[in-house]
mmCIF file of C-alpha atoms in Angstrom:
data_model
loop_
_atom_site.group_PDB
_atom_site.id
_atom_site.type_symbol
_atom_site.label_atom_id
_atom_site.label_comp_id
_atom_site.label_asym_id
_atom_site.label_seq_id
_atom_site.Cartn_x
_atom_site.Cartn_y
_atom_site.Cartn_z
ATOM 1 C CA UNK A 1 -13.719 9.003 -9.954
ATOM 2 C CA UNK A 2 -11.068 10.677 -7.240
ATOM 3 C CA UNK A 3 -7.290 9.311 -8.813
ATOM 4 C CA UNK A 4 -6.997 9.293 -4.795
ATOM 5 C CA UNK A 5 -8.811 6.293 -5.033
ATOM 6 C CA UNK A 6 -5.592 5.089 -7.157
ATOM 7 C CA UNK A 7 -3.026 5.776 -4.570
ATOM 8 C CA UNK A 8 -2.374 2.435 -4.037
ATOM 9 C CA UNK A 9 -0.817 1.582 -7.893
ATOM 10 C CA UNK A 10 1.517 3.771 -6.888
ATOM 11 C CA UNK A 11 2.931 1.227 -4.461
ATOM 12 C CA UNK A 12 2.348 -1.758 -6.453
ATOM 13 C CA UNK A 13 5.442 -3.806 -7.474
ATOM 14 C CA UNK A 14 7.525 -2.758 -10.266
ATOM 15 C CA UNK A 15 6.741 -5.394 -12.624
ATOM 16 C CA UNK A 16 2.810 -4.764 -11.989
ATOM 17 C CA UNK A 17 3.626 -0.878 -12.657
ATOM 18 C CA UNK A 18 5.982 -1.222 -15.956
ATOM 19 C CA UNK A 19 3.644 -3.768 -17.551
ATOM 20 C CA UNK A 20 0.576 -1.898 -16.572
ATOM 21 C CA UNK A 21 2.019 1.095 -18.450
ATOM 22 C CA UNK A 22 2.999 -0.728 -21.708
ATOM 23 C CA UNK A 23 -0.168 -2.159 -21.668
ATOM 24 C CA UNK A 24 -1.977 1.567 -21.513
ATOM 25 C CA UNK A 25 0.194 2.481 -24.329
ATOM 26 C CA UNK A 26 -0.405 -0.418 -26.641
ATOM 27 C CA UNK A 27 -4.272 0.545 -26.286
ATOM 28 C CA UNK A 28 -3.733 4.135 -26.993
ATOM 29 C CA UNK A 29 -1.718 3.001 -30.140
ATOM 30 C CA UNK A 30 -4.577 1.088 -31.265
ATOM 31 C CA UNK A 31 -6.766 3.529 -30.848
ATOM 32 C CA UNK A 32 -5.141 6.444 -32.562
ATOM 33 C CA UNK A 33 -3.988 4.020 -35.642
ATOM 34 C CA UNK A 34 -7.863 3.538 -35.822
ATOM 35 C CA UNK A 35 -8.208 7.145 -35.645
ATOM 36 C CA UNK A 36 -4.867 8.066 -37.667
ATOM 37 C CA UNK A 37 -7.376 9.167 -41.084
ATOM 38 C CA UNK A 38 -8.991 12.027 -39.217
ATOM 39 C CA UNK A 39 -6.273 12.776 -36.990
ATOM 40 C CA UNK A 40 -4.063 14.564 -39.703
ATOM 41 C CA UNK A 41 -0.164 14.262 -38.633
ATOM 42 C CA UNK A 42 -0.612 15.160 -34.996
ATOM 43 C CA UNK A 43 -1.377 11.456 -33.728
ATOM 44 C CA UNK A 44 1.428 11.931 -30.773
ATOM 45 C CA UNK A 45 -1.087 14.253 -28.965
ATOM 46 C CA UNK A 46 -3.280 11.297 -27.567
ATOM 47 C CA UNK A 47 -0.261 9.401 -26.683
ATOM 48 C CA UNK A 48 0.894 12.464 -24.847
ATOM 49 C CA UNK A 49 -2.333 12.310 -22.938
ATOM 50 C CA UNK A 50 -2.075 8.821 -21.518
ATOM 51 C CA UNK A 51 1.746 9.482 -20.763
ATOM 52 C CA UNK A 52 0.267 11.830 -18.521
ATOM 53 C CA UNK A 53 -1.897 9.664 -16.792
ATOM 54 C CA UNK A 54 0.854 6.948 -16.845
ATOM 55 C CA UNK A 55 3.088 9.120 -14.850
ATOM 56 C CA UNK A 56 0.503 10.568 -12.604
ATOM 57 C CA UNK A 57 -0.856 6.673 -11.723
ATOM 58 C CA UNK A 58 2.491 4.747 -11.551
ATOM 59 C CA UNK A 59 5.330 7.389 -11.532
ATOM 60 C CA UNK A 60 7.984 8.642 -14.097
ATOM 61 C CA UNK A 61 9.580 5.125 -14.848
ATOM 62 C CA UNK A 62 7.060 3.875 -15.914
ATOM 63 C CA UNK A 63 6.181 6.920 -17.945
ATOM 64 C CA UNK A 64 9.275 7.103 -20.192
ATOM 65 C CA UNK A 65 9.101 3.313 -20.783
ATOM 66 C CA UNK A 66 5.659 3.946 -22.068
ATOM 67 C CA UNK A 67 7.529 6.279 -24.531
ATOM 68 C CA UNK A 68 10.092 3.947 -25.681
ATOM 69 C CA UNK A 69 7.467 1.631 -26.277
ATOM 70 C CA UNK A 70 5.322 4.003 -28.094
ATOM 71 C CA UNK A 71 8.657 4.841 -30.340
ATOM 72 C CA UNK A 72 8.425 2.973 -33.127
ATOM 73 C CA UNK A 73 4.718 2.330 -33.911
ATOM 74 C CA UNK A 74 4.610 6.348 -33.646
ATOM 75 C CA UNK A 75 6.877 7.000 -36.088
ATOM 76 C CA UNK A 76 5.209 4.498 -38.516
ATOM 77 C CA UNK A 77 2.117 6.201 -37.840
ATOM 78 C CA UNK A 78 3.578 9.946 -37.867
ATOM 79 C CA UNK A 79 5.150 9.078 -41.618
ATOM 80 C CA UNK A 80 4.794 6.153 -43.497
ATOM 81 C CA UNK A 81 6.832 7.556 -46.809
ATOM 82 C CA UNK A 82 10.015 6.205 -45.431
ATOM 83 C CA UNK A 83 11.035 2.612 -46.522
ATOM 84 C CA UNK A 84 11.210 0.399 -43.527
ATOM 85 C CA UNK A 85 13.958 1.012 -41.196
ATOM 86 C CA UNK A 86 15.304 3.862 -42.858
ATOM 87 C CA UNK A 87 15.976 6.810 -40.197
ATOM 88 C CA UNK A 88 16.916 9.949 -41.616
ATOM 89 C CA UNK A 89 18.219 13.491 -39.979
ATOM 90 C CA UNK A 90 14.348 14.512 -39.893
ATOM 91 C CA UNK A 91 13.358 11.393 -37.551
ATOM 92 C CA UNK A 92 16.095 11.744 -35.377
ATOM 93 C CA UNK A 93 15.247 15.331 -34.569
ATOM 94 C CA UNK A 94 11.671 14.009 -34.385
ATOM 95 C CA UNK A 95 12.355 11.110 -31.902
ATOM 96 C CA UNK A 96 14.532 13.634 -29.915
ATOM 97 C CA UNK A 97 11.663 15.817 -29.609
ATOM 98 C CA UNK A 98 9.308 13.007 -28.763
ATOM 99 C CA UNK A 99 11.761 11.849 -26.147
ATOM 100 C CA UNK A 100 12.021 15.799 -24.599
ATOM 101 C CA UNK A 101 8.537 16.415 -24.436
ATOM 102 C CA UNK A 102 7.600 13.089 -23.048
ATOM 103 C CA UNK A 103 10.206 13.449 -20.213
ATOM 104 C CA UNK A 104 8.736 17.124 -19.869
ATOM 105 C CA UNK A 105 5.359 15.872 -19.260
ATOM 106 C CA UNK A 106 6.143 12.621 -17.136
ATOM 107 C CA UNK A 107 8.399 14.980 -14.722
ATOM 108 C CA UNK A 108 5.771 17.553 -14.695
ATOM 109 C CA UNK A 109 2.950 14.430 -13.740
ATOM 110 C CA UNK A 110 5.229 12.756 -11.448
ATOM 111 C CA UNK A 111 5.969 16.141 -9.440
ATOM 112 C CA UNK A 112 2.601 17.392 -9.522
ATOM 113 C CA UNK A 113 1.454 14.248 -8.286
ATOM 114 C CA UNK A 114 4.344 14.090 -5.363
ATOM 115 C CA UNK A 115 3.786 17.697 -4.253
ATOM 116 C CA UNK A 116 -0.002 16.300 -3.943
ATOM 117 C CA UNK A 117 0.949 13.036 -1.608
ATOM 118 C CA UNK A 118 2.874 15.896 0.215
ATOM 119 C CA UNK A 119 -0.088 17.895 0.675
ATOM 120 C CA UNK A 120 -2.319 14.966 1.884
ATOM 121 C CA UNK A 121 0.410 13.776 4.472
ATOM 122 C CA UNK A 122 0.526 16.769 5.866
ATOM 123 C CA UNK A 123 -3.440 17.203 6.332
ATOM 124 C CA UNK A 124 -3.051 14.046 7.726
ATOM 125 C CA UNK A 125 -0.327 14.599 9.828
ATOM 126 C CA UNK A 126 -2.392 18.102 11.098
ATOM 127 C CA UNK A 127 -5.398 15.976 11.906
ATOM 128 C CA UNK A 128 -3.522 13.850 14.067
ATOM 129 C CA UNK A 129 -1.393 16.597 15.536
ATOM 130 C CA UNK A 130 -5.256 17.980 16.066
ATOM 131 C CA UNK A 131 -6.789 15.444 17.604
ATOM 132 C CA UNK A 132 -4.039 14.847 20.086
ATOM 133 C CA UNK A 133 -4.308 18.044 21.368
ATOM 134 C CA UNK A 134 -7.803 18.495 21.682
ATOM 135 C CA UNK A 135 -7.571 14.859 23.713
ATOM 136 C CA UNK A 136 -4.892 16.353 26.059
ATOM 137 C CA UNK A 137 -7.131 19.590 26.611
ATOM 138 C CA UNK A 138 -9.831 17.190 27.405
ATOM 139 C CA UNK A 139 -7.330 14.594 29.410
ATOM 140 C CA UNK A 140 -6.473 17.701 31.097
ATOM 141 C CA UNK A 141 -9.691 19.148 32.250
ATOM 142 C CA UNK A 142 -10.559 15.311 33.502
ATOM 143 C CA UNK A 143 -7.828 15.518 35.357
ATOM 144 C CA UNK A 144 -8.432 19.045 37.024
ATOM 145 C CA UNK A 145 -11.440 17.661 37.951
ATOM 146 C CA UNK A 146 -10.644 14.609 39.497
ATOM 147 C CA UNK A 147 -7.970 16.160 41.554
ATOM 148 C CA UNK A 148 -10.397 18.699 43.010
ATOM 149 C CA UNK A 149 -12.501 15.650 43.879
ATOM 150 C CA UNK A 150 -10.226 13.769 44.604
ATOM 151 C CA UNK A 151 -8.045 15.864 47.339
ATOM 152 C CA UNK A 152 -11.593 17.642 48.621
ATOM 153 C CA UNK A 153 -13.128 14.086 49.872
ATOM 154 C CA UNK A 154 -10.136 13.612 52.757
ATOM 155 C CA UNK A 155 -10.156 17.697 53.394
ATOM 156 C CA UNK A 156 -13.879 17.535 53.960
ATOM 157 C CA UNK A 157 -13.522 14.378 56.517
ATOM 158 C CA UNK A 158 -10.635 15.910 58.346
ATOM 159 C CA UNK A 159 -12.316 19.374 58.840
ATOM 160 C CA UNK A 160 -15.971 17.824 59.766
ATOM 161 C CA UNK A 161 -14.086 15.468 62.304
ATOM 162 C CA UNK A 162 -11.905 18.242 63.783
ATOM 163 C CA UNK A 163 -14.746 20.788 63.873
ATOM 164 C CA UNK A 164 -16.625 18.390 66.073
ATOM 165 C CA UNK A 165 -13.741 17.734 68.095
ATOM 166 C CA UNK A 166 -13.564 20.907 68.726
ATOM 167 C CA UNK A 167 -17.135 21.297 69.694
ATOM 168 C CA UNK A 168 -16.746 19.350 72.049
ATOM 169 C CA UNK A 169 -20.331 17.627 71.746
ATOM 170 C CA UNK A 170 -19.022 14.585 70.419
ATOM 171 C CA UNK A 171 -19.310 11.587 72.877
ATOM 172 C CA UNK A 172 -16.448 10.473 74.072
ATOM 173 C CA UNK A 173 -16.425 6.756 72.642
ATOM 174 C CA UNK A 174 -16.514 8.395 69.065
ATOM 175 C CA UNK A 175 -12.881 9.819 70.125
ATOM 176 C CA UNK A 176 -10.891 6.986 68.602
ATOM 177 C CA UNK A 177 -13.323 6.812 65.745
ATOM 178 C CA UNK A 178 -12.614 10.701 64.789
ATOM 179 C CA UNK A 179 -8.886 10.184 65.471
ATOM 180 C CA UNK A 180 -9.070 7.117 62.784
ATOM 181 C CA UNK A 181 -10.858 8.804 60.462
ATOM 182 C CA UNK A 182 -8.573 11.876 60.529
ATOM 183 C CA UNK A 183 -5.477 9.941 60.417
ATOM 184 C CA UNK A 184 -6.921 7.588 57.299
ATOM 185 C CA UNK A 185 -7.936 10.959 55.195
ATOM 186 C CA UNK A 186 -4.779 12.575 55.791
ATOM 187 C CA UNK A 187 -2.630 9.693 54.520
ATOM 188 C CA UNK A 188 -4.787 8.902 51.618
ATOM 189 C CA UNK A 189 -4.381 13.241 51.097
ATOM 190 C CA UNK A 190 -0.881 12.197 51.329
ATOM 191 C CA UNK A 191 -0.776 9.213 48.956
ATOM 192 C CA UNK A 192 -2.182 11.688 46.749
ATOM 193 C CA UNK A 193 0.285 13.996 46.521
ATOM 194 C CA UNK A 194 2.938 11.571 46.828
ATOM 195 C CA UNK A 195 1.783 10.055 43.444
ATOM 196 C CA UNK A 196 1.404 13.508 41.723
ATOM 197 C CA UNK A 197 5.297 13.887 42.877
ATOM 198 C CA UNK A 198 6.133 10.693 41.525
ATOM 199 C CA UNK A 199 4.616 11.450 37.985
ATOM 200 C CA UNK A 200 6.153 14.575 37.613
ATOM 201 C CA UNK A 201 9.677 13.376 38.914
ATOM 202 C CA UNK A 202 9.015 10.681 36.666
ATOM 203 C CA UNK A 203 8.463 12.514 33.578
ATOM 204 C CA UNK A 204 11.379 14.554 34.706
ATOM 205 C CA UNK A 205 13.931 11.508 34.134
ATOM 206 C CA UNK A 206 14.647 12.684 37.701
ATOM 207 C CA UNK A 207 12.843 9.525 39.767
ATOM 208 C CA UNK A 208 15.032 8.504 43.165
ATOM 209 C CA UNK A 209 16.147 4.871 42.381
ATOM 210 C CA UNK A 210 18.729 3.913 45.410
ATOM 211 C CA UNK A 211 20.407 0.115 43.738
ATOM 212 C CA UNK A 212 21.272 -2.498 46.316
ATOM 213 C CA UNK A 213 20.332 -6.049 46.426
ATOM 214 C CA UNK A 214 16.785 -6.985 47.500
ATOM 215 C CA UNK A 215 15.389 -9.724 48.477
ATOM 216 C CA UNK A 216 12.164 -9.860 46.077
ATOM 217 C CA UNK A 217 10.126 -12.861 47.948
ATOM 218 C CA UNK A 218 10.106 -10.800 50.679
ATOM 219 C CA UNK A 219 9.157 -7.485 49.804
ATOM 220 C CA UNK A 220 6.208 -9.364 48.214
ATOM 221 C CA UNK A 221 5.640 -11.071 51.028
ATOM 222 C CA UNK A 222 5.641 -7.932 53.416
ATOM 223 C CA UNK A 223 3.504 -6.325 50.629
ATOM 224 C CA UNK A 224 0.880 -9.319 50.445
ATOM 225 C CA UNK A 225 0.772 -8.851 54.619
ATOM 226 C CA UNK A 226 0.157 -4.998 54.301
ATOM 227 C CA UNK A 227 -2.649 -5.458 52.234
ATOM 228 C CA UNK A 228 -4.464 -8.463 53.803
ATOM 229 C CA UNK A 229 -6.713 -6.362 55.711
ATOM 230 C CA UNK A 230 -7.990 -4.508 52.782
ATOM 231 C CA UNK A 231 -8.673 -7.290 51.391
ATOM 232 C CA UNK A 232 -10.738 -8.509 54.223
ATOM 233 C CA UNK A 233 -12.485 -5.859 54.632
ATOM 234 C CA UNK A 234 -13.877 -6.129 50.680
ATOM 235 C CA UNK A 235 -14.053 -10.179 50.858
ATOM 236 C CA UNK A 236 -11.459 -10.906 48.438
ATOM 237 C CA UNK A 237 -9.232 -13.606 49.099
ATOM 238 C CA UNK A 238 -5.598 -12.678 48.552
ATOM 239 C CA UNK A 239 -3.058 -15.600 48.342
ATOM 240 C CA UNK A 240 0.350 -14.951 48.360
ATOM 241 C CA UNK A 241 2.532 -17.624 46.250
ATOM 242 C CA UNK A 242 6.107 -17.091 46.536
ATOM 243 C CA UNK A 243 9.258 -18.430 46.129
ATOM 244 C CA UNK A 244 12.355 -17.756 47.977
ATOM 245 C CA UNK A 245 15.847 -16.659 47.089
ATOM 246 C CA UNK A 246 14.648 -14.518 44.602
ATOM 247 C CA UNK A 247 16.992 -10.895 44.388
ATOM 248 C CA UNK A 248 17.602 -8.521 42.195
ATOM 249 C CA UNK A 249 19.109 -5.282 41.978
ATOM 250 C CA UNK A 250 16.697 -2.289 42.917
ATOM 251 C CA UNK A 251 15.375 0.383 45.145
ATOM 252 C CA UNK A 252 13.499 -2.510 47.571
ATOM 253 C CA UNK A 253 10.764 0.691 48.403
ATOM 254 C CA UNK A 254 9.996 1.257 44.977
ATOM 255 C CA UNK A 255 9.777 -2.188 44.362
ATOM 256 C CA UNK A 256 7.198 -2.484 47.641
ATOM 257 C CA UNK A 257 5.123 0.952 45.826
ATOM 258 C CA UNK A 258 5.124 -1.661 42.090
ATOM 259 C CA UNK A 259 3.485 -4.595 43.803
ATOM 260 C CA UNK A 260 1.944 -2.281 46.705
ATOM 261 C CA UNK A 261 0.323 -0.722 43.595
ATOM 262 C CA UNK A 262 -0.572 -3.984 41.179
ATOM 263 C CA UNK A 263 -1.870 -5.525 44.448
ATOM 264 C CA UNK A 264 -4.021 -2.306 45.101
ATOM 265 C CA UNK A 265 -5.398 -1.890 41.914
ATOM 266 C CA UNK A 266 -6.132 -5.945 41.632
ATOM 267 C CA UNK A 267 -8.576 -5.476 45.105
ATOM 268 C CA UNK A 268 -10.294 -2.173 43.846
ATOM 269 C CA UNK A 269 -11.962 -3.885 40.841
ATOM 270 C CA UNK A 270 -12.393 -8.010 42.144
ATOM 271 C CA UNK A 271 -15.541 -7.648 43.683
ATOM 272 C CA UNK A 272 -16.889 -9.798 46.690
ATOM 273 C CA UNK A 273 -15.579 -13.697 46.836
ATOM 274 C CA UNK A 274 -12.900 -13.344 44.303
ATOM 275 C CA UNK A 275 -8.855 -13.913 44.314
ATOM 276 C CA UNK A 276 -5.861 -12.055 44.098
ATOM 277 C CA UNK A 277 -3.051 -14.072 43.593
ATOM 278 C CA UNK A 278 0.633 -12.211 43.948
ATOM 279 C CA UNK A 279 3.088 -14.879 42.693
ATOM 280 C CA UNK A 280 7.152 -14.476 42.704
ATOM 281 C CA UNK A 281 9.145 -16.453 40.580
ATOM 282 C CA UNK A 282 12.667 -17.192 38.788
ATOM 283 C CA UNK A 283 12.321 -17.563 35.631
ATOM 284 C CA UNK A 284 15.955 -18.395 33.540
ATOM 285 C CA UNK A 285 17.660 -15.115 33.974
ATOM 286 C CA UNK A 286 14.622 -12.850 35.413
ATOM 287 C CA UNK A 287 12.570 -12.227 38.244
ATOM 288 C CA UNK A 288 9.138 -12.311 37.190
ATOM 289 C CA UNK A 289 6.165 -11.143 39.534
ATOM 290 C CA UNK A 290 2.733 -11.788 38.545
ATOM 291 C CA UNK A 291 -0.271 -9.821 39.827
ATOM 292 C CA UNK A 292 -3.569 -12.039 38.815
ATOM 293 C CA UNK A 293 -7.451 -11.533 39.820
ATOM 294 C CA UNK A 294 -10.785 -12.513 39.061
ATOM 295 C CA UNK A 295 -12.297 -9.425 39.044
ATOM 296 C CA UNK A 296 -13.920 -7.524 36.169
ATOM 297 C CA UNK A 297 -11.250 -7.257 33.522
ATOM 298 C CA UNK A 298 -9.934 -4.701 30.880
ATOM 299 C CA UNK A 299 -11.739 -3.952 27.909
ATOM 300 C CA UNK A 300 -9.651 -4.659 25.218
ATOM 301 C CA UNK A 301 -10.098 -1.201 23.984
ATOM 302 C CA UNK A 302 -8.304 0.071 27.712
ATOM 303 C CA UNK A 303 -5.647 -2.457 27.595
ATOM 304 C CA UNK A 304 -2.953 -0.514 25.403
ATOM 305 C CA UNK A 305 -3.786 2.184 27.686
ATOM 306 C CA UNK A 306 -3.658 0.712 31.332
ATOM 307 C CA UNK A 307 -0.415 2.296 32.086
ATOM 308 C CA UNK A 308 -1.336 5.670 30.889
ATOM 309 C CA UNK A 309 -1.169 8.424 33.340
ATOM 310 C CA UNK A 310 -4.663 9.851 34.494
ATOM 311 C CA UNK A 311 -6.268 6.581 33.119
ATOM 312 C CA UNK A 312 -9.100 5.743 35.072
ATOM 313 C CA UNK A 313 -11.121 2.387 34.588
ATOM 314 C CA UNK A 314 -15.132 2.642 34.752
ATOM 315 C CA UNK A 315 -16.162 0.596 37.747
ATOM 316 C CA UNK A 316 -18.943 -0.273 40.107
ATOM 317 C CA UNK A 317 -16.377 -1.542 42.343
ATOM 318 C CA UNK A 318 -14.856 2.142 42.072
ATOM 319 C CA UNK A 319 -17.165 3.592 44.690
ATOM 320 C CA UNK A 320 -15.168 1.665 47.205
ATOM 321 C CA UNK A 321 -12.194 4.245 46.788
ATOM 322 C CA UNK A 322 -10.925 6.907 44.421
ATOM 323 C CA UNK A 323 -7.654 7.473 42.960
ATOM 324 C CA UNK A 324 -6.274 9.587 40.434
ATOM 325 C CA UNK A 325 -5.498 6.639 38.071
ATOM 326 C CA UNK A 326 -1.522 7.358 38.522
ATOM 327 C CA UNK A 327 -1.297 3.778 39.806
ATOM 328 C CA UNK A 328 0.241 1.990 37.125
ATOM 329 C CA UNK A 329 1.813 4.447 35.597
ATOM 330 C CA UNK A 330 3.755 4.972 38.312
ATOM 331 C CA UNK A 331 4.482 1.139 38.159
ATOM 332 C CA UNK A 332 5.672 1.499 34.528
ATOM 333 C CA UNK A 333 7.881 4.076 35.375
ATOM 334 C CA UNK A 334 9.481 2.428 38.002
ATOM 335 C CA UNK A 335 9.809 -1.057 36.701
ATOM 336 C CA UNK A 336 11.474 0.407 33.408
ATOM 337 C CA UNK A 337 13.893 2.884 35.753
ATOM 338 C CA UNK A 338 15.102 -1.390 37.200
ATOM 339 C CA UNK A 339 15.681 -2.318 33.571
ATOM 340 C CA UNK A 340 12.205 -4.134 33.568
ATOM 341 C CA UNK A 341 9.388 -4.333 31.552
ATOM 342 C CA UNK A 342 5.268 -4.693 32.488
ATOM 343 C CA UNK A 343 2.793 -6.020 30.620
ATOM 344 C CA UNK A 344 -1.065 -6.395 31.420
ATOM 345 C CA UNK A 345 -3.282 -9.158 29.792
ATOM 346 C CA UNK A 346 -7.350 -9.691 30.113
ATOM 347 C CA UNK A 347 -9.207 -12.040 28.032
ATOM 348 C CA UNK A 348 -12.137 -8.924 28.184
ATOM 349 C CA UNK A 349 -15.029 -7.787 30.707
ATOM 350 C CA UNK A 350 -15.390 -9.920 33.598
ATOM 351 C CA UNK A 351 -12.689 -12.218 32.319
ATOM 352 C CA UNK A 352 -9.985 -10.983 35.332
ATOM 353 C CA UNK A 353 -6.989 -9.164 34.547
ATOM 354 C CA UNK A 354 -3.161 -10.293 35.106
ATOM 355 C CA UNK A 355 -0.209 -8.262 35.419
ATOM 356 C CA UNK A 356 3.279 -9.503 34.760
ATOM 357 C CA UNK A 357 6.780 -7.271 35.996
ATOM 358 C CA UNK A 358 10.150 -8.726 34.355
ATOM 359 C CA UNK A 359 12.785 -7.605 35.901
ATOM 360 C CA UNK A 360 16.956 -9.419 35.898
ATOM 361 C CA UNK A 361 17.860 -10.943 38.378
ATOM 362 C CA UNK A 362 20.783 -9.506 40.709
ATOM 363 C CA UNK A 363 23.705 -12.165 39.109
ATOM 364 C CA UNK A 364 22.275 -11.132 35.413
ATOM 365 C CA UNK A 365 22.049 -7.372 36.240
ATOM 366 C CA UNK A 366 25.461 -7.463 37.767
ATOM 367 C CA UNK A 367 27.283 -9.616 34.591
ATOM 368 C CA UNK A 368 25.657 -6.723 32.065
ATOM 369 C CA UNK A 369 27.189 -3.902 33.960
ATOM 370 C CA UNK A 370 30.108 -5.545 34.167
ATOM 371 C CA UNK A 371 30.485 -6.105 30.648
ATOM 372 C CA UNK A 372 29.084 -3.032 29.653
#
């Protein structure tokens, strides 16, 4: 058997480790007084055997208390001429010895043994270190290939549209229609970048975050009104429930792009006759805004992992729009940059998801940087 598989004594308690090891000795005692006849005068040599193992298994306390234990039934056993208690020049030099070449051999155990946990940490450590990297290379290449997809769907809209434009067979009624469609792929193109710019500024420590009071009930209003449409035009009811005289102390456009964004995300995976509710609230000393649907729900093996960057939920309802999955990461960014935090919660697969932004309040926010 592996003494890998023994690790764990290693970490036991004290107690467990010190009685374990006079417990080892006072067998191997036993066993070489039963053996002491055909053993001649070297019965240390066993002992020095299971100090070994003592000190490998439980460490070099343990070890050298397994030697003082072992003192004084080895020395009977080494030389029984001596009356009882009687130590002469001879003994001490022989319990000296004992004592050397135990501590010899539990240091030797006890270091061979650390250099080993060394050795596995750092395969372990390597592994993970590994495994990261190969999932960034593959992160990576997803993402290559969902920005080529990604920014070629508007490109190929525009460029049909305008080359029929400038054909001039289109019929005229399909003007407007053309126009639309030119103007809707060349904002989503530039929602697209503008995310990629965000990231990167992001990740920079070098996002633009202008402070001034905002009125949070109605940015969430304005953002609820924006989106109504959208939400229409998928059959999702959206229902706006907020409170007023909420502020805080914030950018008020990057605090439109965090609920533009929860909202947006919320109506691209609720399919057909379900709810989005955006709710504002004070709650104590922060502003909370909640983001809640009945749509499809995070697995709970995506949830840690909703506010990566690139991360991309699997979805029928996907085929409605794309998106680069920089969403809520972009949130997280931005909510943290206001001294918030964001949290997401889903009960599992077609339970709904809900999404919760803390941030202070303006009064709160402004009594911390005062003190501070």
């Amino acid at each position: 058997m592996s003494f890998d598989r023994l690790r764990p004594l290693r970490k036991a308690t004290a107690g467990l480790r010190y009685t374990a090891a006079a417990a080892i000795v006072a067998a191997a005692l036993a066993v070489t007084a039963v053996l002491e006849p055909v053993m001649e005068r070297t019965p240390s040599a066993p002992l020095f055997a299971v100090l070994l193992v003592i000190a490998w298994l439980f460490g070099m306390g343990p070890a050298l208390f397994g030697a003082a234990v072992a003192l004084v039934p080895l020395a009977y056993l080494v030389d029984e001429s001596h009356p009882r208690w009687y130590v002469d020049q001879r003994d001490i030099f022989w319990i000296l010895l004992f004592f050397i070449t135990a501590l010899a051999t539990a240091w030797l155990a006890s270091t061979v043994r650390r250099l080993e946990d060394e050795r596995t940490a750092l395969l372990v450590r390597e592994r993970a270190a590994r495994a990261e990297a190969e999932a960034a290379n593959r992160a990576k290449d997803n993402f290559l290939a969902i920005v080529s997809h990604e920014l070629r769907s508007p490109l190929t809209a525009i460029l049909g549209w305008c080359r029929m434009l400038r054909s001039g067979r289109l019929p005229p009624a399909d003007g407007d229609r053309a126009l639309d469609t030119i103007e809707r792929s060349t904002r989503l193109q530039a929602k697209l970048v503008e995310d990629l710019l965000d990231v990167s500024r992001a990740a920079a420590g070098k996002l633009d975050i202008t402070t001034r009071s905002v009125d949070l009930s109605a940015v969430a209003e304005q953002v609820v009104e924006s989106h109504r449409p959208r939400a229409e035009a998928v059959r999702v009811r959206l229902i706006g429930d907020v409170s007023g005289g909420v502020a805080v102390l914030g950018d008020a456009e990057r605090l439109q792009q965090v609920i533009g964004n929860l909202v947006a995300n919320a109506l691209k995976f609720t399919p057909a006759g379900g709810d989005v509710v955006v709710s504002v609230r004070r709650d104590a000393d922060i502003a909370r805004i909640v983001v809640r649907d009945t749509g499809e729900g995070v697995d709970p093996m995506l949830l840690p992992h909703v506010f990566d960057r690139f991360q991309r939920g699997d979805s029928a309802s996907r085929g409605r729009e794309g998106g680069l999955g920089l969403g809520l990461a972009i949130v997280k960014h931005i909510v943290e940059a206001h001294g918030g935090v964001v949290r997401a919660e889903s009960a599992g697969s077609g339970a709904g998801a809900t999404f919760t932004v803390d941030l202070p309040l303006e009064a709160a926010k402004r009594t911390l940087t005062s003190a501070a």
